[in-house]
JSON list of C-alpha atoms in Angstrom, two decimals:
[
{"chain": "Z", "resi": 618, "resn": "MET", "atom": "CA", "xyz": [3.38, 23.25, -21.26]},
{"chain": "Z", "resi": 619, "resn": "GLY", "atom": "CA", "xyz": [4.88, 23.51, -17.79]},
{"chain": "Z", "resi": 620, "resn": "ARG", "atom": "CA", "xyz": [7.30, 21.07, -16.26]},
{"chain": "Z", "resi": 621, "resn": "THR", "atom": "CA", "xyz": [6.04, 18.12, -14.27]},
{"chain": "Z", "resi": 622, "resn": "ARG", "atom": "CA", "xyz": [6.18, 18.96, -10.58]},
{"chain": "Z", "resi": 623, "resn": "ARG", "atom": "CA", "xyz": [8.14, 16.54, -8.45]},
{"chain": "Z", "resi": 624, "resn": "ARG", "atom": "CA", "xyz": [5.97, 17.28, -5.43]},
{"chain": "Z", "resi": 625, "resn": "ALA", "atom": "CA", "xyz": [2.85, 16.32, -7.35]},
{"chain": "Z", "resi": 626, "resn": "LEU", "atom": "CA", "xyz": [4.48, 13.04, -8.40]},
{"chain": "Z", "resi": 627, "resn": "ALA", "atom": "CA", "xyz": [5.58, 12.35, -4.82]},
{"chain": "Z", "resi": 628, "resn": "ALA", "atom": "CA", "xyz": [2.10, 13.17, -3.48]},
{"chain": "Z", "resi": 629, "resn": "THR", "atom": "CA", "xyz": [0.54, 10.86, -6.07]},
{"chain": "Z", "resi": 630, "resn": "ALA", "atom": "CA", "xyz": [2.87, 8.00, -5.18]},
{"chain": "Z", "resi": 631, "resn": "LEU", "atom": "CA", "xyz": [2.27, 8.53, -1.46]},
{"chain": "Z", "resi": 632, "resn": "GLY", "atom": "CA", "xyz": [-1.51, 8.76, -1.88]},
{"chain": "Z", "resi": 633, "resn": "VAL", "atom": "CA", "xyz": [-1.71, 5.64, -4.01]},
{"chain": "Z", "resi": 634, "resn": "GLY", "atom": "CA", "xyz": [0.63, 3.87, -1.58]},
{"chain": "Z", "resi": 635, "resn": "LEU", "atom": "CA", "xyz": [-1.62, 4.68, 1.38]},
{"chain": "Z", "resi": 636, "resn": "LEU", "atom": "CA", "xyz": [-4.72, 3.64, -0.53]},
{"chain": "Z", "resi": 637, "resn": "THR", "atom": "CA", "xyz": [-3.01, 0.38, -1.51]},
{"chain": "Z", "resi": 638, "resn": "TRP", "atom": "CA", "xyz": [-2.01, -0.24, 2.10]},
{"chain": "Z", "resi": 639, "resn": "PHE", "atom": "CA", "xyz": [-5.63, -0.01, 3.24]},
{"chain": "Z", "resi": 640, "resn": "VAL", "atom": "CA", "xyz": [-7.01, -2.03, 0.32]},
{"chain": "Z", "resi": 641, "resn": "VAL", "atom": "CA", "xyz": [-4.52, -4.86, 0.93]},
{"chain": "Z", "resi": 642, "resn": "ARG", "atom": "CA", "xyz": [-5.23, -4.70, 4.65]},
{"chain": "Z", "resi": 643, "resn": "GLY", "atom": "CA", "xyz": [-8.97, -4.98, 3.95]},
{"chain": "Z", "resi": 644, "resn": "ILE", "atom": "CA", "xyz": [-8.44, -7.95, 1.64]},
{"chain": "Z", "resi": 645, "resn": "GLU", "atom": "CA", "xyz": [-6.27, -9.65, 4.26]},
{"chain": "Z", "resi": 646, "resn": "GLY", "atom": "CA", "xyz": [-8.88, -8.92, 6.94]},
{"chain": "Z", "resi": 647, "resn": "ARG", "atom": "CA", "xyz": [-11.39, -10.94, 4.94]},
{"chain": "Z", "resi": 648, "resn": "GLY", "atom": "CA", "xyz": [-8.98, -13.87, 4.70]},
{"chain": "Z", "resi": 649, "resn": "GLY", "atom": "CA", "xyz": [-7.66, -13.16, 1.21]},
{"chain": "Z", "resi": 650, "resn": "LEU", "atom": "CA", "xyz": [-4.21, -12.44, -0.14]},
{"chain": "Z", "resi": 651, "resn": "LEU", "atom": "CA", "xyz": [-3.08, -10.57, -3.20]},
{"chain": "Z", "resi": 652, "resn": "PRO", "atom": "CA", "xyz": [-1.07, -12.72, -5.57]},
{"chain": "Z", "resi": 653, "resn": "PRO", "atom": "CA", "xyz": [2.66, -12.02, -5.57]},
{"chain": "Z", "resi": 654, "resn": "VAL", "atom": "CA", "xyz": [3.90, -9.52, -8.13]},
{"chain": "Z", "resi": 655, "resn": "PRO", "atom": "CA", "xyz": [5.53, -11.33, -11.07]},
{"chain": "Z", "resi": 656, "resn": "TRP", "atom": "CA", "xyz": [9.19, -10.45, -11.53]},
{"chain": "Z", "resi": 657, "resn": "VAL", "atom": "CA", "xyz": [8.51, -9.70, -15.18]},
{"chain": "Z", "resi": 658, "resn": "VAL", "atom": "CA", "xyz": [6.76, -6.50, -14.03]},
{"chain": "Z", "resi": 659, "resn": "ALA", "atom": "CA", "xyz": [10.05, -5.06, -12.80]},
{"chain": "Z", "resi": 660, "resn": "LEU", "atom": "CA", "xyz": [11.73, -6.14, -16.03]},
{"chain": "Z", "resi": 661, "resn": "VAL", "atom": "CA", "xyz": [9.09, -4.46, -18.22]},
{"chain": "Z", "resi": 662, "resn": "GLU", "atom": "CA", "xyz": [9.22, -1.25, -16.16]},
{"chain": "Z", "resi": 663, "resn": "THR", "atom": "CA", "xyz": [13.00, -1.19, -16.46]},
{"chain": "Z", "resi": 664, "resn": "VAL", "atom": "CA", "xyz": [12.85, -1.68, -20.23]},
{"chain": "Z", "resi": 665, "resn": "LEU", "atom": "CA", "xyz": [10.28, 1.12, -20.50]},
{"chain": "Z", "resi": 666, "resn": "ALA", "atom": "CA", "xyz": [12.53, 3.40, -18.45]},
{"chain": "Z", "resi": 667, "resn": "GLY", "atom": "CA", "xyz": [15.38, 2.59, -20.83]},
{"chain": "Z", "resi": 668, "resn": "VAL", "atom": "CA", "xyz": [13.26, 3.35, -23.90]},
{"chain": "Z", "resi": 669, "resn": "VAL", "atom": "CA", "xyz": [12.15, 6.68, -22.43]},
{"chain": "Z", "resi": 670, "resn": "GLY", "atom": "CA", "xyz": [15.74, 7.52, -21.54]},
{"chain": "Z", "resi": 671, "resn": "VAL", "atom": "CA", "xyz": [17.05, 6.70, -25.02]},
{"chain": "Z", "resi": 672, "resn": "GLN", "atom": "CA", "xyz": [14.27, 8.69, -26.70]},
{"chain": "Z", "resi": 673, "resn": "GLY", "atom": "CA", "xyz": [14.93, 11.66, -24.42]},
{"chain": "Z", "resi": 674, "resn": "TRP", "atom": "CA", "xyz": [18.68, 11.47, -25.11]},
{"chain": "Z", "resi": 675, "resn": "GLN", "atom": "CA", "xyz": [18.02, 11.55, -28.85]},
{"chain": "Z", "resi": 676, "resn": "VAL", "atom": "CA", "xyz": [15.92, 14.68, -28.44]},
{"chain": "Z", "resi": 677, "resn": "ARG", "atom": "CA", "xyz": [18.68, 16.22, -26.32]},
{"chain": "Z", "resi": 678, "resn": "GLN", "atom": "CA", "xyz": [21.10, 15.57, -29.16]},
{"chain": "Z", "resi": 679, "resn": "TYR", "atom": "CA", "xyz": [18.62, 17.20, -31.55]},
{"chain": "Z", "resi": 680, "resn": "VAL", "atom": "CA", "xyz": [18.25, 20.29, -29.35]},
{"chain": "Z", "resi": 681, "resn": "GLN", "atom": "CA", "xyz": [22.04, 20.63, -29.14]},
{"chain": "Z", "resi": 682, "resn": "GLY", "atom": "CA", "xyz": [22.33, 20.40, -32.93]},
{"chain": "Z", "resi": 683, "resn": "HIS", "atom": "CA", "xyz": [24.07, 17.02, -33.05]},
{"chain": "Z", "resi": 684, "resn": "ARG", "atom": "CA", "xyz": [21.15, 15.19, -34.65]},
{"chain": "Z", "resi": 685, "resn": "PRO", "atom": "CA", "xyz": [19.53, 17.51, -37.22]},
{"chain": "Z", "resi": 686, "resn": "THR", "atom": "CA", "xyz": [17.52, 14.76, -38.94]},
{"chain": "Z", "resi": 687, "resn": "LEU", "atom": "CA", "xyz": [15.19, 14.17, -35.97]},
{"chain": "Z", "resi": 688, "resn": "SER", "atom": "CA", "xyz": [11.75, 15.65, -36.61]},
{"chain": "Z", "resi": 689, "resn": "GLY", "atom": "CA", "xyz": [10.15, 18.20, -34.33]},
{"chain": "Z", "resi": 690, "resn": "LEU", "atom": "CA", "xyz": [7.02, 16.04, -34.17]},
{"chain": "Z", "resi": 691, "resn": "ARG", "atom": "CA", "xyz": [9.05, 13.15, -32.79]},
{"chain": "Z", "resi": 692, "resn": "ALA", "atom": "CA", "xyz": [10.57, 15.48, -30.20]},
{"chain": "Z", "resi": 693, "resn": "ALA", "atom": "CA", "xyz": [7.09, 16.60, -29.13]},
{"chain": "Z", "resi": 694, "resn": "ARG", "atom": "CA", "xyz": [5.91, 13.00, -28.91]},
{"chain": "Z", "resi": 695, "resn": "THR", "atom": "CA", "xyz": [8.94, 12.15, -26.80]},
{"chain": "Z", "resi": 696, "resn": "LEU", "atom": "CA", "xyz": [8.02, 14.94, -24.41]},
{"chain": "Z", "resi": 697, "resn": "VAL", "atom": "CA", "xyz": [4.51, 13.51, -24.05]},
{"chain": "Z", "resi": 698, "resn": "LEU", "atom": "CA", "xyz": [5.99, 10.03, -23.54]},
{"chain": "Z", "resi": 699, "resn": "ALA", "atom": "CA", "xyz": [8.31, 11.39, -20.84]},
{"chain": "Z", "resi": 700, "resn": "ARG", "atom": "CA", "xyz": [5.44, 13.01, -18.95]},
{"chain": "Z", "resi": 701, "resn": "ALA", "atom": "CA", "xyz": [3.32, 9.86, -19.23]},
{"chain": "Z", "resi": 702, "resn": "ALA", "atom": "CA", "xyz": [6.24, 7.78, -17.98]},
{"chain": "Z", "resi": 703, "resn": "ALA", "atom": "CA", "xyz": [6.74, 10.02, -14.95]},
{"chain": "Z", "resi": 704, "resn": "TRP", "atom": "CA", "xyz": [3.06, 9.92, -13.96]},
{"chain": "Z", "resi": 705, "resn": "SER", "atom": "CA", "xyz": [2.66, 6.20, -14.68]},
{"chain": "Z", "resi": 706, "resn": "GLY", "atom": "CA", "xyz": [5.80, 5.49, -12.70]},
{"chain": "Z", "resi": 707, "resn": "ALA", "atom": "CA", "xyz": [4.45, 7.49, -9.76]},
{"chain": "Z", "resi": 708, "resn": "LEU", "atom": "CA", "xyz": [1.19, 5.54, -9.79]},
{"chain": "Z", "resi": 709, "resn": "LEU", "atom": "CA", "xyz": [3.00, 2.21, -10.05]},
{"chain": "Z", "resi": 710, "resn": "LEU", "atom": "CA", "xyz": [5.46, 3.22, -7.35]},
{"chain": "Z", "resi": 711, "resn": "GLY", "atom": "CA", "xyz": [2.56, 3.84, -4.99]},
{"chain": "Z", "resi": 712, "resn": "TRP", "atom": "CA", "xyz": [0.77, 0.62, -5.92]},
{"chain": "Z", "resi": 713, "resn": "TYR", "atom": "CA", "xyz": [3.74, -1.70, -5.61]},
{"chain": "Z", "resi": 714, "resn": "GLY", "atom": "CA", "xyz": [5.33, 0.25, -2.76]},
{"chain": "Z", "resi": 715, "resn": "GLY", "atom": "CA", "xyz": [2.12, -0.03, -0.75]},
{"chain": "Z", "resi": 716, "resn": "GLN", "atom": "CA", "xyz": [2.03, -3.77, -1.34]},
{"chain": "Z", "resi": 717, "resn": "ALA", "atom": "CA", "xyz": [5.68, -4.14, -0.32]},
{"chain": "Z", "resi": 718, "resn": "LEU", "atom": "CA", "xyz": [5.24, -2.15, 2.87]},
{"chain": "Z", "resi": 719, "resn": "ARG", "atom": "CA", "xyz": [2.10, -4.06, 3.81]},
{"chain": "Z", "resi": 720, "resn": "ALA", "atom": "CA", "xyz": [3.90, -7.37, 3.30]},
{"chain": "Z", "resi": 721, "resn": "LEU", "atom": "CA", "xyz": [6.82, -6.12, 5.40]},
{"chain": "Z", "resi": 722, "resn": "ALA", "atom": "CA", "xyz": [4.41, -5.21, 8.20]},
{"chain": "Z", "resi": 723, "resn": "GLU", "atom": "CA", "xyz": [3.75, -8.91, 8.84]},
{"chain": "Z", "resi": 724, "resn": "PRO", "atom": "CA", "xyz": [6.81, -10.79, 7.53]},
{"chain": "Z", "resi": 725, "resn": "GLY", "atom": "CA", "xyz": [5.97, -14.05, 9.33]},
{"chain": "Z", "resi": 726, "resn": "ARG", "atom": "CA", "xyz": [2.58, -14.42, 7.64]},
{"chain": "Z", "resi": 727, "resn": "GLY", "atom": "CA", "xyz": [2.61, -16.90, 4.75]},
{"chain": "Z", "resi": 728, "resn": "ASP", "atom": "CA", "xyz": [5.06, -15.99, 2.02]},
{"chain": "Z", "resi": 729, "resn": "ASN", "atom": "CA", "xyz": [5.06, -12.26, 2.78]},
{"chain": "Z", "resi": 730, "resn": "ALA", "atom": "CA", "xyz": [8.85, -12.06, 2.53]},
{"chain": "Z", "resi": 731, "resn": "ASP", "atom": "CA", "xyz": [8.66, -13.15, -1.13]},
{"chain": "Z", "resi": 732, "resn": "ARG", "atom": "CA", "xyz": [5.73, -10.80, -1.72]},
{"chain": "Z", "resi": 733, "resn": "ALA", "atom": "CA", "xyz": [7.67, -7.91, -0.21]},
{"chain": "Z", "resi": 734, "resn": "ALA", "atom": "CA", "xyz": [10.72, -8.67, -2.36]},
{"chain": "Z", "resi": 735, "resn": "SER", "atom": "CA", "xyz": [8.82, -8.91, -5.65]},
{"chain": "Z", "resi": 736, "resn": "ALA", "atom": "CA", "xyz": [6.66, -5.85, -4.93]},
{"chain": "Z", "resi": 737, "resn": "GLY", "atom": "CA", "xyz": [9.75, -3.95, -3.76]},
{"chain": "Z", "resi": 738, "resn": "GLY", "atom": "CA", "xyz": [11.54, -4.81, -7.00]},
{"chain": "Z", "resi": 739, "resn": "ALA", "atom": "CA", "xyz": [8.58, -3.56, -9.02]},
{"chain": "Z", "resi": 740, "resn": "ALA", "atom": "CA", "xyz": [8.46, -0.38, -6.91]},
{"chain": "Z", "resi": 741, "resn": "GLY", "atom": "CA", "xyz": [12.17, 0.20, -7.53]},
{"chain": "Z", "resi": 742, "resn": "ALA", "atom": "CA", "xyz": [11.69, -0.23, -11.27]},
{"chain": "Z", "resi": 743, "resn": "ALA", "atom": "CA", "xyz": [8.73, 2.17, -11.14]},
{"chain": "Z", "resi": 744, "resn": "LEU", "atom": "CA", "xyz": [11.02, 4.71, -9.48]},
{"chain": "Z", "resi": 745, "resn": "LEU", "atom": "CA", "xyz": [13.43, 4.26, -12.40]},
{"chain": "Z", "resi": 746, "resn": "LEU", "atom": "CA", "xyz": [10.52, 5.01, -14.73]},
{"chain": "Z", "resi": 747, "resn": "VAL", "atom": "CA", "xyz": [9.77, 8.23, -12.85]},
{"chain": "Z", "resi": 748, "resn": "VAL", "atom": "CA", "xyz": [13.41, 9.32, -13.00]},
{"chain": "Z", "resi": 749, "resn": "ALA", "atom": "CA", "xyz": [13.70, 8.47, -16.70]},
{"chain": "Z", "resi": 750, "resn": "GLY", "atom": "CA", "xyz": [10.54, 10.43, -17.44]},
{"chain": "Z", "resi": 751, "resn": "LEU", "atom": "CA", "xyz": [11.76, 13.50, -15.54]},
{"chain": "Z", "resi": 752, "resn": "LEU", "atom": "CA", "xyz": [15.18, 13.36, -17.20]},
{"chain": "Z", "resi": 753, "resn": "ALA", "atom": "CA", "xyz": [13.72, 12.96, -20.68]},
{"chain": "Z", "resi": 754, "resn": "GLU", "atom": "CA", "xyz": [11.35, 15.85, -20.03]},
{"chain": "Z", "resi": 755, "resn": "ARG", "atom": "CA", "xyz": [14.29, 18.04, -19.01]},
{"chain": "Z", "resi": 756, "resn": "TRP", "atom": "CA", "xyz": [16.21, 17.01, -22.12]},
{"chain": "Z", "resi": 757, "resn": "CYS", "atom": "CA", "xyz": [13.25, 17.99, -24.32]},
{"chain": "Z", "resi": 758, "resn": "ARG", "atom": "CA", "xyz": [13.39, 21.62, -23.22]},
{"chain": "Z", "resi": 759, "resn": "VAL", "atom": "CA", "xyz": [14.36, 24.09, -25.92]},
{"chain": "Z", "resi": 760, "resn": "PRO", "atom": "CA", "xyz": [16.50, 26.99, -24.69]},
{"chain": "Z", "resi": 761, "resn": "PRO", "atom": "CA", "xyz": [15.10, 30.49, -25.24]},
{"chain": "Z", "resi": 762, "resn": "PRO", "atom": "CA", "xyz": [16.32, 32.28, -28.36]},
{"chain": "Z", "resi": 763, "resn": "GLU", "atom": "CA", "xyz": [19.47, 34.35, -27.91]},
{"chain": "Z", "resi": 764, "resn": "ASP", "atom": "CA", "xyz": [18.51, 37.18, -30.22]},
{"chain": "Z", "resi": 765, "resn": "ASP", "atom": "CA", "xyz": [15.20, 38.86, -30.95]},
{"chain": "Z", "resi": 766, "resn": "GLU", "atom": "CA", "xyz": [15.42, 39.16, -34.74]},
{"chain": "Z", "resi": 767, "resn": "GLY", "atom": "CA", "xyz": [12.30, 37.09, -35.41]},
{"chain": "Z", "resi": 768, "resn": "GLY", "atom": "CA", "xyz": [9.89, 39.64, -34.01]},
{"chain": "Z", "resi": 769, "resn": "GLY", "atom": "CA", "xyz": [9.91, 38.07, -30.54]},
{"chain": "Z", "resi": 770, "resn": "ARG", "atom": "CA", "xyz": [9.19, 34.57, -31.77]},
{"chain": "Z", "resi": 771, "resn": "GLY", "atom": "CA", "xyz": [11.36, 31.69, -30.61]},
{"chain": "Z", "resi": 772, "resn": "VAL", "atom": "CA", "xyz": [12.73, 28.88, -32.75]},
{"chain": "Z", "resi": 773, "resn": "GLY", "atom": "CA", "xyz": [9.64, 26.71, -32.32]},
{"chain": "Z", "resi": 774, "resn": "ALA", "atom": "CA", "xyz": [7.10, 29.52, -32.59]},
{"chain": "Z", "resi": 775, "resn": "VAL", "atom": "CA", "xyz": [4.54, 29.46, -35.36]},
{"chain": "Z", "resi": 776, "resn": "ALA", "atom": "CA", "xyz": [3.95, 32.54, -37.48]},
{"chain": "Z", "resi": 777, "resn": "PRO", "atom": "CA", "xyz": [0.42, 33.92, -37.35]},
{"chain": "Z", "resi": 778, "resn": "LEU", "atom": "CA", "xyz": [-1.92, 32.79, -40.12]},
{"chain": "Z", "resi": 779, "resn": "PRO", "atom": "CA", "xyz": [-2.86, 35.37, -42.76]},
{"chain": "Z", "resi": 780, "resn": "ASP", "atom": "CA", "xyz": [-6.33, 36.84, -42.72]},
{"chain": "Z", "resi": 781, "resn": "PRO", "atom": "CA", "xyz": [-8.87, 34.82, -44.74]},
{"chain": "Z", "resi": 782, "resn": "PRO", "atom": "CA", "xyz": [-9.88, 36.21, -48.12]},
{"chain": "Z", "resi": 783, "resn": "PRO", "atom": "CA", "xyz": [-13.04, 38.30, -48.15]},
{"chain": "Z", "resi": 784, "resn": "ALA", "atom": "CA", "xyz": [-16.29, 36.47, -48.79]},
{"chain": "Z", "resi": 785, "resn": "ALA", "atom": "CA", "xyz": [-17.64, 36.74, -52.32]}
]
């Protein structure tokens, strides 16, 4: 499994942000307004970033040998969580960032200043989620084996299965 590419995350956030800009602009052109982003969104995203960071740190301790009781399955699940957090954060960053920028484009219209602040806070928390996901993913990397005594297999490699018994 390759590492998550930062450029792909940035392109996703930018693409979703542009799409959001045009969607919000279209809604406003028809006389509508998106509801303001609740502040609890930023809180939940920040808590998720913290959970991902703590889980990643525990796997880092496991990889360094300081936490031998952690299971390999949990480490693998943490890696999947980290990747999901990075991609989800990129999508949310684009969505809330696009809303914030659109509200900043016309600050005198209605309560756009409040909309920009709440959407900007959610976008900032989404950026924290991206960073936490990328850090946790980095911490889940297992270094290559130092010696080649295992027949070329690394620490996490699985031995080949034996041949099945002949059919009767």
